[in-house]
Amino acid sequence: MFHIIRTFLKFIYASKNEHGVHSPFVYSLVTKCFYDPKNYPAYSILKKYRTVLLQNKNAIEVTDFGAGSRVFKSNTRPIAKIAKTAGITQKRAELLFRIVQYFQPKSILEIGTSLGLATSALALGNPKANILTLEGCPNTAAIAQNQFEKFGFKNIASIVTEFSTYFNTLKGNHLTFDFIYFDGNHSKKATLDYFEAALPTITNDTVWIFDDIHWSTDMEEAWEVIKIHPKVSITIDTFQWGLVFFRKEQPKEHFVIRA
Ligand SMILES: C[S@@+](CC[C@H](N)C(=O)[O-])C[C@H]1O[C@@H](n2cnc3c(N)ncnc32)[C@H](O)[C@@H]1O
């Protein structure tokens, strides 16, 4: 907790809004997307999706992966509580929706489906996109799949897999993704392993978002490594997220922006 408070204060000190952003690419993203005040109809669908989960009284047996949970002690977990604690917040889901709507990626990969709270934002952001979402826990993935069907999301394909197993299948198959949302294992090693494994899938316009870049000193170290990678041009730290761009025409620059 102390770590989060300290890093958040540092973030507040270093961060800006659109003022002082000289990159037209970033200025446009911040003003037209991050700070877009419009109340999109998709927001109420996102809210409804969340409410259905929050009202679900069942519990499931989860397979625990990754950096562990700071909330759960047992592997039998109420669905409502998973929705409340493990998934993206409503405000962030709305921002994710706007980012996808803004960039209109055609192929999207999500690493870490959980109950699909973020997946629904990706799907609504570009209903024409092909979305692939990965989840290692079969029971959690089944609830998400059920939700996708209930809400009529036809552009989501879900795979139950350990992330590294999926990345191994990527080797040499020349698949590209326009957008990746990394929200799975929040440890430095896993984050950097997935970063390296996903690099062959980038195009010049690919957008990556890493969740929880300040969650721990470990994750902050991973973020610093990502920023200095030679293939990375622009990065944007919004505290919760690290956005990564690979645009060759853009000089390397790191932004810290309140979103
Ligand atoms: C933080 S949650 C994802 C939240 C989701 N993106 C959302 O916003 O609603 C991370 C999910 O990744 C899964 N996960 C973590 N590490 C994994 C791994 N190594 N392989 C497969 N799944 C994993 C967990 O089971 C968990 O459901």
Short mmCIF file of C-alpha atoms and ligand atoms in Angstrom, two decimals:
data_model
loop_
_atom_site.label_atom_id
_atom_site.label_comp_id
_atom_site.label_asym_id
_atom_site.label_seq_id
_atom_site.Cartn_x
_atom_site.Cartn_y
_atom_site.Cartn_z
CA MET A 1 0.00 0.00 0.00
CA PHE A 2 2.80 2.38 0.97
CA HIS A 3 4.44 1.69 -2.40
CA ILE A 4 1.26 2.69 -4.30
CA ILE A 5 0.79 5.92 -2.31
CA ARG A 6 4.43 6.93 -2.78
CA THR A 7 4.43 6.19 -6.51
CA PHE A 8 1.05 7.88 -6.99
CA LEU A 9 2.39 11.07 -5.37
CA LYS A 10 5.41 10.87 -7.68
CA PHE A 11 3.04 10.40 -10.63
CA ILE A 12 0.93 13.43 -9.65
CA TYR A 13 4.09 15.54 -9.44
CA ALA A 14 5.40 14.39 -12.85
CA SER A 15 2.16 14.14 -14.81
CA LYS A 16 0.54 16.62 -17.18
CA ASN A 17 -2.67 17.08 -19.07
CA GLU A 18 -2.64 18.09 -22.73
CA HIS A 19 -0.80 21.35 -21.97
CA GLY A 20 2.86 21.08 -22.73
CA VAL A 21 2.42 18.01 -24.95
CA HIS A 22 4.22 18.95 -28.16
CA SER A 23 3.73 15.70 -30.05
CA PRO A 24 0.67 16.14 -32.35
CA PHE A 25 0.08 12.38 -32.19
CA VAL A 26 -0.09 12.36 -28.39
CA TYR A 27 -1.90 15.72 -28.17
CA SER A 28 -4.64 14.41 -30.44
CA LEU A 29 -4.95 11.17 -28.45
CA VAL A 30 -5.19 13.07 -25.16
CA THR A 31 -7.68 15.72 -26.28
CA LYS A 32 -9.86 13.65 -28.63
CA CYS A 33 -9.83 10.37 -26.74
CA PHE A 34 -8.58 10.50 -23.13
CA TYR A 35 -10.55 13.67 -22.37
CA ASP A 36 -13.48 13.05 -24.73
CA PRO A 37 -16.45 14.08 -22.52
CA LYS A 38 -19.17 12.43 -24.65
CA ASN A 39 -21.43 9.96 -22.87
CA TYR A 40 -21.36 7.02 -25.31
CA PRO A 41 -24.27 4.53 -25.35
CA ALA A 42 -21.64 1.78 -24.98
CA TYR A 43 -21.02 2.94 -21.41
CA SER A 44 -24.43 1.72 -20.28
CA ILE A 45 -23.78 -1.68 -21.91
CA LEU A 46 -20.50 -1.88 -20.00
CA LYS A 47 -22.34 -1.00 -16.80
CA LYS A 48 -25.01 -3.64 -17.45
CA TYR A 49 -22.34 -6.28 -18.15
CA ARG A 50 -20.74 -5.45 -14.79
CA THR A 51 -24.07 -5.39 -12.92
CA VAL A 52 -24.97 -8.88 -14.14
CA LEU A 53 -21.68 -10.16 -12.71
CA LEU A 54 -22.01 -8.22 -9.47
CA GLN A 55 -25.47 -9.74 -8.97
CA ASN A 56 -24.25 -13.29 -9.61
CA LYS A 57 -24.49 -15.14 -6.30
CA ASN A 58 -22.50 -18.22 -7.43
CA ALA A 59 -18.92 -19.08 -6.60
CA ILE A 60 -16.39 -20.85 -8.80
CA GLU A 61 -13.22 -22.80 -8.21
CA VAL A 62 -10.44 -20.81 -9.82
CA THR A 63 -7.04 -21.89 -11.03
CA ASP A 64 -4.66 -19.34 -9.57
CA PHE A 65 -1.93 -18.01 -11.87
CA GLY A 66 0.50 -15.18 -11.88
CA ALA A 67 1.60 -12.82 -9.15
CA GLY A 68 -1.08 -14.10 -6.75
CA SER A 69 -4.01 -12.28 -5.27
CA ARG A 70 -3.89 -9.57 -2.64
CA VAL A 71 -7.61 -10.09 -2.06
CA PHE A 72 -8.42 -13.80 -2.06
CA LYS A 73 -7.14 -16.41 0.38
CA SER A 74 -9.08 -19.35 -1.06
CA ASN A 75 -9.53 -20.69 -4.59
CA THR A 76 -13.32 -20.89 -4.24
CA ARG A 77 -14.32 -17.37 -5.15
CA PRO A 78 -17.67 -15.60 -5.45
CA ILE A 79 -18.18 -14.36 -9.02
CA ALA A 80 -19.43 -11.02 -7.73
CA LYS A 81 -16.22 -10.54 -5.77
CA ILE A 82 -14.00 -11.45 -8.74
CA ALA A 83 -15.88 -8.84 -10.79
CA LYS A 84 -15.40 -6.28 -8.04
CA THR A 85 -11.71 -6.86 -7.43
CA ALA A 86 -9.97 -8.56 -10.38
CA GLY A 87 -11.47 -6.71 -13.32
CA ILE A 88 -11.13 -3.30 -14.87
CA THR A 89 -13.11 -0.47 -13.22
CA GLN A 90 -16.06 1.14 -15.03
CA LYS A 91 -14.08 4.35 -15.57
CA ARG A 92 -11.12 2.45 -17.05
CA ALA A 93 -13.42 0.27 -19.18
CA GLU A 94 -14.89 3.46 -20.66
CA LEU A 95 -11.38 4.75 -21.39
CA LEU A 96 -10.40 1.41 -22.94
CA PHE A 97 -13.52 1.59 -25.11
CA ARG A 98 -12.55 5.13 -26.23
CA ILE A 99 -8.97 4.13 -27.01
CA VAL A 100 -10.12 1.22 -29.18
CA GLN A 101 -12.75 3.42 -30.80
CA TYR A 102 -10.08 6.05 -31.49
CA PHE A 103 -7.48 3.74 -33.06
CA GLN A 104 -9.94 1.26 -34.63
CA PRO A 105 -7.58 -1.73 -34.44
CA LYS A 106 -8.73 -4.65 -36.58
CA SER A 107 -7.02 -7.40 -34.62
CA ILE A 108 -6.93 -7.31 -30.84
CA LEU A 109 -5.33 -9.63 -28.31
CA GLU A 110 -6.20 -9.54 -24.63
CA ILE A 111 -3.89 -11.33 -22.22
CA GLY A 112 -6.05 -12.12 -19.19
CA THR A 113 -9.80 -12.32 -19.78
CA SER A 114 -11.03 -12.97 -16.24
CA LEU A 115 -14.81 -12.34 -16.49
CA GLY A 116 -14.50 -10.28 -19.67
CA LEU A 117 -15.07 -6.81 -18.20
CA ALA A 118 -12.28 -5.36 -20.35
CA THR A 119 -13.03 -7.68 -23.28
CA SER A 120 -16.50 -6.16 -23.53
CA ALA A 121 -14.96 -2.68 -23.77
CA LEU A 122 -12.62 -3.89 -26.54
CA ALA A 123 -15.55 -5.47 -28.39
CA LEU A 124 -17.70 -2.35 -28.18
CA GLY A 125 -14.80 -0.06 -29.16
CA ASN A 126 -14.59 -1.70 -32.56
CA PRO A 127 -17.38 -4.18 -33.28
CA LYS A 128 -15.61 -5.04 -36.56
CA ALA A 129 -12.38 -6.10 -34.87
CA ASN A 130 -11.37 -9.71 -34.37
CA ILE A 131 -10.71 -10.08 -30.68
CA LEU A 132 -8.76 -12.94 -29.20
CA THR A 133 -8.75 -13.21 -25.41
CA LEU A 134 -6.63 -15.60 -23.35
CA GLU A 135 -7.48 -17.03 -19.94
CA GLY A 136 -5.85 -19.90 -18.08
CA CYS A 137 -8.67 -20.67 -15.66
CA PRO A 138 -11.37 -22.73 -17.43
CA ASN A 139 -14.13 -21.92 -14.91
CA THR A 140 -13.49 -18.18 -15.13
CA ALA A 141 -13.32 -18.34 -18.94
CA ALA A 142 -16.65 -20.21 -19.01
CA ILE A 143 -18.39 -17.39 -17.11
CA ALA A 144 -16.89 -14.84 -19.50
CA GLN A 145 -17.99 -16.88 -22.52
CA ASN A 146 -21.50 -17.04 -21.12
CA GLN A 147 -21.51 -13.26 -20.70
CA PHE A 148 -20.26 -12.71 -24.29
CA GLU A 149 -23.16 -14.81 -25.58
CA LYS A 150 -25.68 -13.11 -23.31
CA PHE A 151 -24.57 -9.69 -24.56
CA GLY A 152 -24.35 -10.76 -28.19
CA PHE A 153 -20.62 -10.09 -28.68
CA LYS A 154 -19.87 -11.97 -31.87
CA ASN A 155 -16.36 -10.62 -32.45
CA ILE A 156 -14.66 -12.34 -29.47
CA ALA A 157 -12.79 -15.64 -29.63
CA SER A 158 -11.73 -17.02 -26.29
CA ILE A 159 -8.88 -19.46 -25.70
CA VAL A 160 -8.30 -21.28 -22.41
CA THR A 161 -4.54 -21.50 -22.18
CA GLU A 162 -1.51 -20.72 -20.10
CA PHE A 163 -0.16 -17.53 -21.68
CA SER A 164 3.33 -18.88 -22.41
CA THR A 165 1.82 -21.90 -24.18
CA TYR A 166 -0.07 -19.53 -26.46
CA PHE A 167 3.04 -17.43 -27.13
CA ASN A 168 4.94 -20.58 -28.09
CA THR A 169 2.35 -21.23 -30.79
CA LEU A 170 3.00 -17.75 -32.19
CA LYS A 171 6.62 -18.50 -33.06
CA GLY A 172 7.23 -18.25 -36.78
CA ASN A 173 3.58 -17.89 -37.83
CA HIS A 174 3.79 -14.16 -38.78
CA LEU A 175 0.56 -13.23 -37.02
CA THR A 176 0.15 -9.52 -36.26
CA PHE A 177 -2.02 -7.70 -33.72
CA ASP A 178 -2.97 -4.03 -34.01
CA PHE A 179 -3.70 -3.83 -30.31
CA ILE A 180 -2.72 -5.85 -27.24
CA TYR A 181 -4.07 -5.39 -23.73
CA PHE A 182 -1.67 -7.03 -21.25
CA ASP A 183 -3.60 -7.74 -18.08
CA GLY A 184 -2.51 -11.13 -16.87
CA ASN A 185 0.46 -12.01 -14.75
CA HIS A 186 1.66 -8.80 -13.07
CA SER A 187 5.22 -9.85 -12.35
CA LYS A 188 8.36 -8.38 -13.89
CA LYS A 189 9.55 -11.63 -15.42
CA ALA A 190 6.20 -12.58 -16.96
CA THR A 191 5.60 -9.04 -18.25
CA LEU A 192 8.99 -8.93 -19.94
CA ASP A 193 8.65 -12.49 -21.25
CA TYR A 194 5.28 -11.62 -22.86
CA PHE A 195 6.69 -8.32 -24.13
CA GLU A 196 9.49 -10.17 -25.95
CA ALA A 197 7.21 -12.98 -27.14
CA ALA A 198 4.68 -10.52 -28.58
CA LEU A 199 7.24 -8.30 -30.37
CA PRO A 200 7.10 -10.33 -33.63
CA THR A 201 3.36 -9.48 -33.84
CA ILE A 202 3.78 -5.68 -34.04
CA THR A 203 3.17 -3.42 -37.00
CA ASN A 204 4.15 0.25 -37.16
CA ASP A 205 0.70 1.22 -35.85
CA THR A 206 0.32 -1.35 -33.12
CA VAL A 207 -0.79 -0.10 -29.71
CA TRP A 208 0.00 -1.98 -26.52
CA ILE A 209 -1.40 -1.30 -23.07
CA PHE A 210 0.20 -2.76 -19.95
CA ASP A 211 -2.01 -2.75 -16.88
CA ASP A 212 -0.73 -1.97 -13.38
CA ILE A 213 2.71 -0.66 -14.30
CA HIS A 214 3.11 0.81 -10.80
CA TRP A 215 1.56 -2.10 -8.90
CA SER A 216 4.93 -3.12 -7.40
CA THR A 217 8.60 -2.16 -7.69
CA ASP A 218 8.90 -5.28 -9.83
CA MET A 219 6.33 -3.98 -12.32
CA GLU A 220 7.95 -0.53 -12.30
CA GLU A 221 11.26 -2.16 -13.24
CA ALA A 222 9.55 -4.01 -16.07
CA TRP A 223 8.07 -0.72 -17.31
CA GLU A 224 11.51 0.93 -17.33
CA VAL A 225 12.92 -1.95 -19.41
CA ILE A 226 10.01 -1.67 -21.87
CA LYS A 227 10.51 2.09 -22.25
CA ILE A 228 14.14 1.79 -23.30
CA HIS A 229 13.60 -1.06 -25.75
CA PRO A 230 14.89 0.06 -29.19
CA LYS A 231 11.66 -0.92 -30.97
CA VAL A 232 9.56 1.28 -28.65
CA SER A 233 9.12 4.91 -29.72
CA ILE A 234 6.48 6.64 -27.63
CA THR A 235 5.25 5.57 -24.23
CA ILE A 236 2.49 7.10 -22.11
CA ASP A 237 2.28 6.45 -18.38
CA THR A 238 -1.26 7.09 -17.11
CA PHE A 239 -0.36 5.58 -13.72
CA GLN A 240 -2.72 2.61 -14.09
CA TRP A 241 -1.58 1.88 -17.63
CA GLY A 242 1.52 2.05 -19.74
CA LEU A 243 0.73 2.68 -23.40
CA VAL A 244 3.40 1.64 -25.87
CA PHE A 245 3.77 2.70 -29.51
CA PHE A 246 6.21 1.50 -32.13
CA ARG A 247 5.77 4.24 -34.75
CA LYS A 248 9.13 4.61 -36.50
CA GLU A 249 8.34 8.19 -37.60
CA GLN A 250 8.07 9.26 -33.97
CA PRO A 251 11.15 10.27 -31.96
CA LYS A 252 11.50 8.34 -28.72
CA GLU A 253 9.68 10.19 -25.98
CA HIS A 254 8.05 9.20 -22.68
CA PHE A 255 4.92 10.99 -21.50
CA VAL A 256 3.31 10.95 -18.07
CA ILE A 257 -0.33 11.95 -18.52
CA ARG A 258 -3.36 12.09 -16.22
CA ALA A 259 -6.09 10.12 -17.98
C1 LIG B 1 -6.33 -9.22 -13.75
S1 LIG B 1 -7.20 -10.54 -14.41
C2 LIG B 1 -7.76 -9.93 -15.96
C3 LIG B 1 -8.81 -8.90 -15.82
C4 LIG B 1 -9.53 -8.56 -17.10
N1 LIG B 1 -8.64 -8.15 -18.16
C5 LIG B 1 -10.53 -7.47 -16.83
O1 LIG B 1 -10.18 -6.29 -16.90
O2 LIG B 1 -11.66 -7.79 -16.47
C6 LIG B 1 -5.92 -11.63 -14.93
C7 LIG B 1 -6.43 -12.97 -15.43
O3 LIG B 1 -5.32 -13.62 -16.04
C8 LIG B 1 -5.33 -15.00 -15.71
N2 LIG B 1 -3.93 -15.43 -15.70
C9 LIG B 1 -2.92 -14.92 -14.94
N3 LIG B 1 -1.75 -15.50 -15.25
C10 LIG B 1 -2.02 -16.41 -16.22
C11 LIG B 1 -1.21 -17.29 -16.98
N4 LIG B 1 0.10 -17.37 -16.77
N5 LIG B 1 -1.80 -18.02 -17.93
C12 LIG B 1 -3.13 -17.95 -18.14
N6 LIG B 1 -3.97 -17.13 -17.46
C13 LIG B 1 -3.41 -16.37 -16.51
C14 LIG B 1 -5.98 -15.08 -14.34
O4 LIG B 1 -6.64 -16.33 -14.19
C15 LIG B 1 -6.94 -13.89 -14.34
O5 LIG B 1 -8.25 -14.29 -14.65
#
